[in-house]
Structures are given as structure tokens and as C-alpha cells.
Amino acid sequence: MNDGPELAVLRLGHRPGRDERMTTHVGLTARALGADRVILPDNAGQSKETVKDITARFGGPFAVELSDSQKALVREWDGRVVHLTMYGERIQDVESEIREAHREDPFLVVVGGEKVPFGIYEHADWNVGVTNQPHSEVAGLAVFLDRLFEGRELEREWEDADQRVIPRETGKEVEPTDSE
Amino acid sequence: MNDGPELAVLRLGHRPGRDERMTTHVGLTARALGADRVILPDNAGQSKETVKDITARFGGPFAVELSDSQKALVREWDGRVVHLTMYGERIQDVESEIREAHREDPFLVVVGGEKVPFGIYEHADWNVGVTNQPHSEVAGLAVFLDRLFEGRELEREWEDADQRVIPRETGKEVEPTDSE
């Protein structure tokens, strides 16, 4: 979002077919709510294309990548790692400490699919629960980003968009942008 | 959540197979983040069972229903209707007005799938965009509820749960509850 150190979201695990839309929604939510980059498993090429297409039409900067070594990426991340999990510490208890740390350090936010390896829990600087209830990795990521950025992500400007939506009380309005 | 007028979430539209997990995640997110009830389309029986099962294990109160007349339900709702859409007014511009209204009136929060009929835009008291970017109905619902309840939903107590998660820095801890 260009107002601090990088924030990348890593989607851990992807079952082609079954997880297609969830993985796509993780990528689109990361983009819309202020992350700089999303890293998807290397079998999630279809989700990558969707997120790239939306970025081309609605603007960036936002990067989407595939990786075949996600655990290594977590281990070798040069910065802080947050793992979102319903077993973690309550977001309301740790968010100010996390916000503080993000002023200095690049962040990797890990969003699990099924069965996250124990090493991820151990390696994370914070395991964070957006509630300790089972719900949705997309919902957890959304609330985490909105709280981390304290709403600044909603004011973000988009570059190189073909089109933009004009907020309206009723109906739909989309206008082409002149991005020369 | 028992601290104000009812809040129900209505999931509009469901394509069996394709939408199963998104619809389930809408239901689970509604439950985890403070709604009292979710109303799913009548072809989403599988999602209903999953949400019921989670409520039985992790507690309530939370109701899940199927309806075959969702448009009528919106039209006849005795209270206020919020429709979440990327074409709507910016949440940061309308949230305090909406919060104020929810102190008095029951709320129906409509979460669309594909192609929401124009009548829903017209009938809604507010069309609200959690960003005017395409992302995820689950993410939009999550941020909307967290902002509406200003985090109170995270402190909610659960009744009649069989088990509960103990927040931990590392690892997983689940304990049985004695709910006699």
C-alpha cells in the first residue's frame, strides 16, 4: 500500500477444483484490503490468472505469484510472520503490538487451508485468532487487514486501472479511467 | 448477540456444487462475527447442515434457516435492510449512520451471489461497499460486522457448546465444556 514496509499474504495449501474459489477470494481480498502481494501454491494457476486479470482492470500495484516451496518461504522470510488460526491468541489482545511491529518490518501473513503443519505455528511470530471459532480464512484475513491498517486501506488510490466504480446510493456506475 | 435488535444475514442465490463452500463460509462468518441468524436459499441444504453442526459443537444461540422466497423476505422485512455490494456507498462514509439505526431496528444484511436483481438495490435502505473493488462476499460481510459491532462481537460468550478453543501462542488447545 506504499505507506510502510511490505505486507505479503501467503496462502498455504490448495486442492485444485475444491479450493479454487476460496484461494481466488484470498487473493482478491489481499489486494482489495491493502496487501502488496499474494503468494499462492504452484497448483493454483487458475486463481493467479483471476487475480491478475482483476488487477489489470481495476488497478494496482499488486503482485501475484506462485511458489512451490511455501514452507521454505515462511522459514526464510526476512521480517515478521503472522499465522491466522482459530487456535491463536485473540486479535484484540495482540493487534496493537502487531501494528507497532509492522511500522518497522515486512510482514508475511500466512492463511492456512486444511491441516497446517506444526512447524508453521512454531515459526510464526504470532499465531492470531480472529475469534477462536471456526469460520472462514477469507473472513479472518479481511478483519485482520482492516484492523492492522485501521481503515487506511479503504482510502487507497489505484494506479493503472482501466475502470473504476463510482460509489452510489442505488444501482451501478462504472467509468473508464484515463490512465496515460 | 443479545445486546440489541436482531441482526439476520440473508445469502441471496446459491448454485449447488459451485457455491457450496462460499455459502457455508457466509453462514459460519455470520455466526462467528455476531449475527443472530442466517437465511440461506432452499437449495443450500448442505451448507445449512454444516452451520448447524458447528453451532451444536461450538455453541450459540445462532439460527440457520432455508427459504424459497428470499426476495419476498427482503420486501417484507420489518426493519432496515443493508445490501453489501461493491457498487454501494463507502462503508467508512455510512457506518456511523448504520450503527445508529441498528440501536433501534432489526437489520437484514443481504449478501449477494451472482447477478443481484435491481429490486434489491432499490429496496435496501443502504447499499454499502466494503471497498468499491471486486473481492469476496465473505470478506465484505466480515468487515461490515466487525465495524457495525465495533469489536464487541469478539467478546461474545457462547452457550451450550460441547467444546471450546483456548487461545494459545503456539499449538492447539481444545477443552470440553461442562454445559449442564
GROMACS .gro file of C-alpha atoms in nm:
model
  360
    1MET     CA    1   0.000   0.000   0.000
    2ASN     CA    2   0.311   0.215  -0.017
    3ASP     CA    3   0.280   0.366   0.328
    4GLY     CA    4   0.505   0.126   0.514
    5PRO     CA    5   0.706  -0.197   0.493
    6GLU     CA    6   0.577  -0.466   0.257
    7LEU     CA    7   0.287  -0.689   0.353
    8ALA     CA    8   0.261  -1.019   0.166
    9VAL     CA    9  -0.011  -1.281   0.211
   10LEU     CA   10   0.080  -1.647   0.172
   11ARG     CA   11  -0.197  -1.896   0.101
   12LEU     CA   12  -0.087  -2.232   0.235
   13GLY     CA   13  -0.219  -2.536   0.051
   14HIS     CA   14  -0.464  -2.561  -0.236
   15ARG     CA   15  -0.670  -2.852  -0.365
   16PRO     CA   16  -0.744  -2.784  -0.733
   17GLY     CA   17  -1.116  -2.783  -0.805
   18ARG     CA   18  -1.231  -2.787  -0.445
   19ASP     CA   19  -1.036  -2.479  -0.329
   20GLU     CA   20  -1.042  -2.271  -0.649
   21ARG     CA   21  -1.281  -2.005  -0.531
   22MET     CA   22  -1.153  -1.983  -0.174
   23THR     CA   23  -0.797  -1.933  -0.299
   24THR     CA   24  -0.914  -1.673  -0.551
   25HIS     CA   25  -1.104  -1.493  -0.276
   26VAL     CA   26  -0.796  -1.494  -0.051
   27GLY     CA   27  -0.602  -1.329  -0.336
   28LEU     CA   28  -0.870  -1.071  -0.417
   29THR     CA   29  -0.925  -0.987  -0.050
   30ALA     CA   30  -0.550  -0.940   0.000
   31ARG     CA   31  -0.548  -0.699  -0.297
   32ALA     CA   32  -0.861  -0.506  -0.202
   33LEU     CA   33  -0.768  -0.465   0.165
   34GLY     CA   34  -0.415  -0.332   0.142
   35ALA     CA   35  -0.167  -0.617   0.098
   36ASP     CA   36   0.111  -0.562  -0.159
   37ARG     CA   37   0.141  -0.918  -0.281
   38VAL     CA   38  -0.010  -1.263  -0.258
   39ILE     CA   39   0.181  -1.590  -0.291
   40LEU     CA   40  -0.027  -1.892  -0.395
   41PRO     CA   41   0.070  -2.260  -0.414
   42ASP     CA   42   0.202  -2.359  -0.756
   43ASN     CA   43  -0.108  -2.564  -0.839
   44ALA     CA   44  -0.332  -2.258  -0.809
   45GLY     CA   45  -0.260  -2.115  -1.154
   46GLN     CA   46  -0.626  -2.052  -1.228
   47SER     CA   47  -0.666  -1.836  -0.915
   48LYS     CA   48  -0.349  -1.649  -1.009
   49GLU     CA   49  -0.494  -1.562  -1.352
   50THR     CA   50  -0.817  -1.432  -1.198
   51VAL     CA   51  -0.633  -1.207  -0.953
   52LYS     CA   52  -0.402  -1.080  -1.231
   53ASP     CA   53  -0.700  -1.005  -1.452
   54ILE     CA   54  -0.877  -0.808  -1.178
   55THR     CA   55  -0.555  -0.613  -1.109
   56ALA     CA   56  -0.520  -0.529  -1.481
   57ARG     CA   57  -0.877  -0.398  -1.492
   58PHE     CA   58  -0.916  -0.232  -1.151
   59GLY     CA   59  -0.558  -0.125  -1.082
   60GLY     CA   60  -0.258  -0.190  -0.860
   61PRO     CA   61   0.017  -0.208  -0.772
   62PHE     CA   62  -0.046  -0.564  -0.657
   63ALA     CA   63   0.163  -0.873  -0.732
   64VAL     CA   64   0.050  -1.233  -0.750
   65GLU     CA   65   0.297  -1.520  -0.755
   66LEU     CA   66   0.305  -1.897  -0.744
   67SER     CA   67   0.554  -2.082  -0.525
   68ASP     CA   68   0.639  -2.449  -0.493
   69SER     CA   69   0.825  -2.408  -0.163
   70GLN     CA   70   0.588  -2.231   0.069
   71LYS     CA   71   0.726  -2.374   0.392
   72ALA     CA   72   1.078  -2.260   0.296
   73LEU     CA   73   0.934  -1.919   0.218
   74VAL     CA   74   0.794  -1.895   0.572
   75ARG     CA   75   1.122  -2.018   0.725
   76GLU     CA   76   1.334  -1.775   0.527
   77TRP     CA   77   1.112  -1.468   0.543
   78ASP     CA   78   1.317  -1.160   0.628
   79GLY     CA   79   1.070  -0.992   0.862
   80ARG     CA   80   0.779  -1.096   1.083
   81VAL     CA   81   0.538  -1.382   1.027
   82VAL     CA   82   0.173  -1.377   1.137
   83HIS     CA   83  -0.023  -1.701   1.110
   84LEU     CA   84  -0.401  -1.665   1.118
   85THR     CA   85  -0.560  -1.957   1.302
   86MET     CA   86  -0.864  -2.014   1.523
   87TYR     CA   87  -0.626  -2.163   1.783
   88GLY     CA   88  -0.419  -1.848   1.815
   89GLU     CA   89  -0.412  -1.554   2.053
   90ARG     CA   90  -0.712  -1.322   2.035
   91ILE     CA   91  -0.667  -1.048   1.777
   92GLN     CA   92  -0.799  -0.785   2.016
   93ASP     CA   93  -0.519  -0.876   2.260
   94VAL     CA   94  -0.226  -0.865   2.017
   95GLU     CA   95  -0.324  -0.624   1.741
   96SER     CA   96  -0.157  -0.313   1.881
   97GLU     CA   97   0.173  -0.498   1.929
   98ILE     CA   98   0.148  -0.630   1.573
   99ARG     CA   99   0.064  -0.286   1.434
  100GLU     CA  100   0.365  -0.144   1.611
  101ALA     CA  101   0.595  -0.412   1.466
  102HIS     CA  102   0.461  -0.351   1.114
  103ARG     CA  103   0.589   0.007   1.128
  104GLU     CA  104   0.941  -0.139   1.113
  105ASP     CA  105   0.932  -0.481   0.950
  106PRO     CA  106   0.799  -0.650   0.636
  107PHE     CA  107   0.514  -0.888   0.718
  108LEU     CA  108   0.419  -1.228   0.586
  109VAL     CA  109   0.059  -1.316   0.673
  110VAL     CA  110   0.001  -1.691   0.645
  111VAL     CA  111  -0.352  -1.809   0.569
  112GLY     CA  112  -0.396  -2.185   0.607
  113GLY     CA  113  -0.608  -2.428   0.418
  114GLU     CA  114  -0.656  -2.774   0.567
  115LYS     CA  115  -0.404  -2.918   0.816
  116VAL     CA  116  -0.136  -2.657   0.871
  117PRO     CA  117   0.199  -2.823   0.963
  118PHE     CA  118   0.304  -2.770   1.324
  119GLY     CA  119   0.625  -2.600   1.207
  120ILE     CA  120   0.419  -2.303   1.088
  121TYR     CA  121   0.279  -2.250   1.437
  122GLU     CA  122   0.631  -2.267   1.578
  123HIS     CA  123   0.789  -2.043   1.321
  124ALA     CA  124   0.524  -1.768   1.334
  125ASP     CA  125   0.598  -1.462   1.545
  126TRP     CA  126   0.225  -1.453   1.620
  127ASN     CA  127  -0.049  -1.709   1.583
  128VAL     CA  128  -0.362  -1.495   1.575
  129GLY     CA  129  -0.728  -1.589   1.603
  130VAL     CA  130  -0.993  -1.362   1.455
  131THR     CA  131  -1.230  -1.525   1.705
  132ASN     CA  132  -1.148  -1.874   1.831
  133GLN     CA  133  -1.443  -2.005   1.633
  134PRO     CA  134  -1.437  -2.196   1.304
  135HIS     CA  135  -1.544  -1.971   1.017
  136SER     CA  136  -1.353  -1.865   0.707
  137GLU     CA  137  -0.992  -1.790   0.622
  138VAL     CA  138  -1.119  -1.514   0.392
  139ALA     CA  139  -1.315  -1.350   0.674
  140GLY     CA  140  -1.021  -1.381   0.912
  141LEU     CA  141  -0.783  -1.221   0.663
  142ALA     CA  142  -1.027  -0.936   0.594
  143VAL     CA  143  -1.075  -0.843   0.959
  144PHE     CA  144  -0.701  -0.878   1.027
  145LEU     CA  145  -0.606  -0.639   0.745
  146ASP     CA  146  -0.877  -0.386   0.830
  147ARG     CA  147  -0.757  -0.378   1.192
  148LEU     CA  148  -0.387  -0.374   1.104
  149PHE     CA  149  -0.429  -0.077   0.868
  150GLU     CA  150  -0.700   0.083   1.083
  151GLY     CA  151  -0.914   0.156   0.779
  152ARG     CA  152  -0.641   0.333   0.577
  153GLU     CA  153  -0.669   0.054   0.319
  154LEU     CA  154  -1.016   0.181   0.230
  155GLU     CA  155  -0.872   0.514   0.117
  156ARG     CA  156  -0.608   0.362  -0.108
  157GLU     CA  157  -0.571   0.503  -0.461
  158TRP     CA  158  -0.533   0.262  -0.753
  159GLU     CA  159  -0.288   0.308  -1.038
  160ASP     CA  160  -0.318   0.192  -1.399
  161ALA     CA  161  -0.682   0.088  -1.376
  162ASP     CA  162  -0.897   0.061  -1.689
  163GLN     CA  163  -1.212   0.129  -1.497
  164ARG     CA  164  -1.338   0.234  -1.160
  165VAL     CA  165  -1.662   0.206  -0.969
  166ILE     CA  166  -1.830   0.527  -0.857
  167PRO     CA  167  -1.992   0.467  -0.517
  168ARG     CA  168  -2.371   0.510  -0.541
  169GLU     CA  169  -2.673   0.501  -0.315
  170THR     CA  170  -2.857   0.283  -0.568
  171GLY     CA  171  -2.758   0.100  -0.884
  172LYS     CA  172  -2.425   0.055  -1.054
  173GLU     CA  173  -2.189   0.310  -1.205
  174VAL     CA  174  -1.858   0.218  -1.361
  175GLU     CA  175  -1.646   0.466  -1.554
  176PRO     CA  176  -1.341   0.417  -1.772
  177THR     CA  177  -1.029   0.581  -1.633
  178ASP     CA  178  -0.786   0.784  -1.843
  179SER     CA  179  -0.456   0.642  -1.731
  180GLU     CA  180  -0.196   0.782  -1.966
  181MET     CA  181  -2.572  -1.130   2.002
  182ASN     CA  182  -2.831  -1.035   2.264
  183ASP     CA  183  -2.715  -0.680   2.309
  184GLY     CA  184  -2.953  -0.511   2.065
  185PRO     CA  185  -3.217  -0.567   1.797
  186GLU     CA  186  -3.184  -0.880   1.583
  187LEU     CA  187  -2.933  -0.899   1.301
  188ALA     CA  188  -3.002  -1.157   1.030
  189VAL     CA  189  -2.786  -1.228   0.727
  190LEU     CA  190  -2.953  -1.332   0.403
  191ARG     CA  191  -2.746  -1.512   0.142
  192LEU     CA  192  -2.900  -1.439  -0.198
  193GLY     CA  193  -2.860  -1.710  -0.460
  194HIS     CA  194  -2.673  -2.038  -0.446
  195ARG     CA  195  -2.550  -2.271  -0.720
  196PRO     CA  196  -2.522  -2.620  -0.573
  197GLY     CA  197  -2.172  -2.764  -0.610
  198ARG     CA  198  -2.009  -2.442  -0.725
  199ASP     CA  199  -2.116  -2.222  -0.432
  200GLU     CA  200  -2.118  -2.481  -0.152
  201ARG     CA  201  -1.815  -2.355   0.036
  202MET     CA  202  -1.880  -1.984  -0.019
  203THR     CA  203  -2.234  -2.022   0.116
  204THR     CA  204  -2.108  -2.226   0.413
  205HIS     CA  205  -1.845  -1.960   0.484
  206VAL     CA  206  -2.108  -1.685   0.470
  207GLY     CA  207  -2.307  -1.879   0.731
  208LEU     CA  208  -2.009  -1.952   0.957
  209THR     CA  209  -1.882  -1.594   0.933
  210ALA     CA  210  -2.228  -1.460   1.023
  211ARG     CA  211  -2.230  -1.686   1.330
  212ALA     CA  212  -1.871  -1.615   1.441
  213LEU     CA  213  -1.896  -1.237   1.398
  214GLY     CA  214  -2.214  -1.157   1.586
  215ALA     CA  215  -2.520  -1.215   1.364
  216ASP     CA  216  -2.815  -1.392   1.527
  217ARG     CA  217  -2.935  -1.583   1.226
  218VAL     CA  218  -2.854  -1.671   0.866
  219ILE     CA  219  -3.110  -1.740   0.594
  220LEU     CA  220  -2.985  -1.949   0.301
  221PRO     CA  221  -3.155  -2.033  -0.029
  222ASP     CA  222  -3.356  -2.355  -0.014
  223ASN     CA  223  -3.110  -2.542  -0.236
  224ALA     CA  224  -2.827  -2.487   0.014
  225GLY     CA  225  -2.924  -2.770   0.249
  226GLN     CA  226  -2.568  -2.898   0.274
  227SER     CA  227  -2.436  -2.560   0.391
  228LYS     CA  228  -2.721  -2.544   0.643
  229GLU     CA  229  -2.618  -2.878   0.794
  230THR     CA  230  -2.255  -2.768   0.828
  231VAL     CA  231  -2.350  -2.445   1.006
  232LYS     CA  232  -2.591  -2.634   1.236
  233ASP     CA  233  -2.323  -2.887   1.317
  234ILE     CA  234  -2.067  -2.617   1.407
  235THR     CA  235  -2.329  -2.442   1.624
  236ALA     CA  236  -2.405  -2.769   1.805
  237ARG     CA  237  -2.036  -2.821   1.879
  238PHE     CA  238  -1.911  -2.465   1.942
  239GLY     CA  239  -2.228  -2.302   2.079
  240GLY     CA  240  -2.492  -2.046   2.007
  241PRO     CA  241  -2.750  -1.913   2.009
  242PHE     CA  242  -2.743  -1.897   1.631
  243ALA     CA  243  -3.017  -1.997   1.390
  244VAL     CA  244  -2.982  -2.121   1.034
  245GLU     CA  245  -3.280  -2.142   0.800
  246LEU     CA  246  -3.360  -2.216   0.439
  247SER     CA  247  -3.606  -2.001   0.245
  248ASP     CA  248  -3.756  -2.038  -0.101
  249SER     CA  249  -3.876  -1.679  -0.118
  250GLN     CA  250  -3.577  -1.463  -0.047
  251LYS     CA  251  -3.691  -1.159  -0.246
  252ALA     CA  252  -4.023  -1.156  -0.057
  253LEU     CA  253  -3.828  -1.178   0.266
  254VAL     CA  254  -3.632  -0.865   0.173
  255ARG     CA  255  -3.950  -0.681   0.067
  256GLU     CA  256  -4.139  -0.771   0.382
  257TRP     CA  257  -3.858  -0.730   0.636
  258ASP     CA  258  -3.980  -0.536   0.938
  259GLY     CA  259  -3.671  -0.327   0.998
  260ARG     CA  260  -3.378  -0.199   0.797
  261VAL     CA  261  -3.210  -0.364   0.502
  262VAL     CA  262  -2.839  -0.331   0.422
  263HIS     CA  263  -2.718  -0.472   0.090
  264LEU     CA  264  -2.343  -0.531   0.063
  265THR     CA  265  -2.220  -0.454  -0.288
  266MET     CA  266  -1.904  -0.316  -0.448
  267TYR     CA  267  -2.123  -0.057  -0.622
  268GLY     CA  268  -2.255   0.089  -0.298
  269GLU     CA  269  -2.165   0.384  -0.077
  270ARG     CA  270  -1.832   0.358   0.101
  271ILE     CA  271  -1.863   0.185   0.437
  272GLN     CA  272  -1.644   0.447   0.602
  273ASP     CA  273  -1.896   0.715   0.495
  274VAL     CA  274  -2.214   0.544   0.616
  275GLU     CA  275  -2.113   0.317   0.902
  276SER     CA  276  -2.190   0.557   1.187
  277GLU     CA  277  -2.540   0.625   1.049
  278ILE     CA  278  -2.597   0.250   1.013
  279ARG     CA  279  -2.468   0.180   1.365
  280GLU     CA  280  -2.705   0.443   1.499
  281ALA     CA  281  -3.003   0.288   1.318
  282HIS     CA  282  -2.916  -0.060   1.447
  283ARG     CA  283  -2.964   0.062   1.805
  284GLU     CA  284  -3.337   0.085   1.725
  285ASP     CA  285  -3.423  -0.152   1.440
  286PRO     CA  286  -3.375  -0.516   1.342
  287PHE     CA  287  -3.135  -0.549   1.049
  288LEU     CA  288  -3.132  -0.773   0.747
  289VAL     CA  289  -2.788  -0.782   0.583
  290VAL     CA  290  -2.812  -0.906   0.224
  291VAL     CA  291  -2.507  -1.077   0.077
  292GLY     CA  292  -2.535  -1.136  -0.295
  293GLY     CA  293  -2.406  -1.412  -0.512
  294GLU     CA  294  -2.403  -1.361  -0.889
  295LYS     CA  295  -2.639  -1.106  -1.050
  296VAL     CA  296  -2.838  -0.942  -0.775
  297PRO     CA  297  -3.181  -0.824  -0.905
  298PHE     CA  298  -3.216  -0.447  -0.932
  299GLY     CA  299  -3.511  -0.456  -0.692
  300ILE     CA  300  -3.272  -0.543  -0.409
  301TYR     CA  301  -3.070  -0.225  -0.471
  302GLU     CA  302  -3.393  -0.025  -0.471
  303HIS     CA  303  -3.539  -0.187  -0.166
  304ALA     CA  304  -3.227  -0.165   0.051
  305ASP     CA  305  -3.203   0.122   0.299
  306TRP     CA  306  -2.831   0.120   0.232
  307ASN     CA  307  -2.621  -0.027  -0.046
  308VAL     CA  308  -2.277  -0.049   0.111
  309GLY     CA  309  -1.937  -0.116  -0.042
  310VAL     CA  310  -1.657  -0.260   0.170
  311THR     CA  311  -1.425  -0.106  -0.086
  312ASN     CA  312  -1.552  -0.049  -0.441
  313GLN     CA  313  -1.322  -0.327  -0.557
  314PRO     CA  314  -1.418  -0.682  -0.653
  315HIS     CA  315  -1.315  -0.927  -0.380
  316SER     CA  316  -1.527  -1.160  -0.167
  317GLU     CA  317  -1.874  -1.151  -0.018
  318VAL     CA  318  -1.732  -1.331   0.285
  319ALA     CA  319  -1.465  -1.064   0.337
  320GLY     CA  320  -1.720  -0.785   0.291
  321LEU     CA  321  -1.957  -0.940   0.545
  322ALA     CA  322  -1.674  -0.989   0.796
  323VAL     CA  323  -1.552  -0.628   0.782
  324PHE     CA  324  -1.910  -0.496   0.788
  325LEU     CA  325  -1.999  -0.692   1.105
  326ASP     CA  326  -1.671  -0.606   1.282
  327ARG     CA  327  -1.730  -0.236   1.213
  328LEU     CA  328  -2.100  -0.245   1.297
  329PHE     CA  329  -2.038  -0.410   1.635
  330GLU     CA  330  -1.709  -0.222   1.689
  331GLY     CA  331  -1.536  -0.540   1.805
  332ARG     CA  332  -1.796  -0.635   2.070
  333GLU     CA  333  -1.866  -0.950   1.868
  334LEU     CA  334  -1.517  -1.075   1.958
  335GLU     CA  335  -1.607  -1.077   2.328
  336ARG     CA  336  -1.926  -1.274   2.281
  337GLU     CA  337  -1.991  -1.570   2.514
  338TRP     CA  338  -2.120  -1.895   2.367
  339GLU     CA  339  -2.393  -2.108   2.523
  340ASP     CA  340  -2.442  -2.485   2.503
  341ALA     CA  341  -2.107  -2.560   2.342
  342ASP     CA  342  -1.955  -2.907   2.365
  343GLN     CA  343  -1.605  -2.772   2.331
  344ARG     CA  344  -1.410  -2.453   2.323
  345VAL     CA  345  -1.074  -2.340   2.194
  346ILE     CA  346  -0.829  -2.194   2.445
  347PRO     CA  347  -0.630  -1.915   2.274
  348ARG     CA  348  -0.261  -2.005   2.262
  349GLU     CA  349   0.065  -1.853   2.148
  350THR     CA  350   0.160  -2.181   1.978
  351GLY     CA  351  -0.021  -2.503   1.902
  352LYS     CA  352  -0.382  -2.609   1.955
  353GLU     CA  353  -0.578  -2.649   2.274
  354VAL     CA  354  -0.943  -2.752   2.279
  355GLU     CA  355  -1.127  -2.837   2.600
  356PRO     CA  356  -1.466  -2.994   2.657
  357THR     CA  357  -1.716  -2.760   2.825
  358ASP     CA  358  -1.943  -2.866   3.111
  359SER     CA  359  -2.269  -2.719   2.997
  360GLU     CA  360  -2.529  -2.858   3.233
   0.00000   0.00000   0.00000
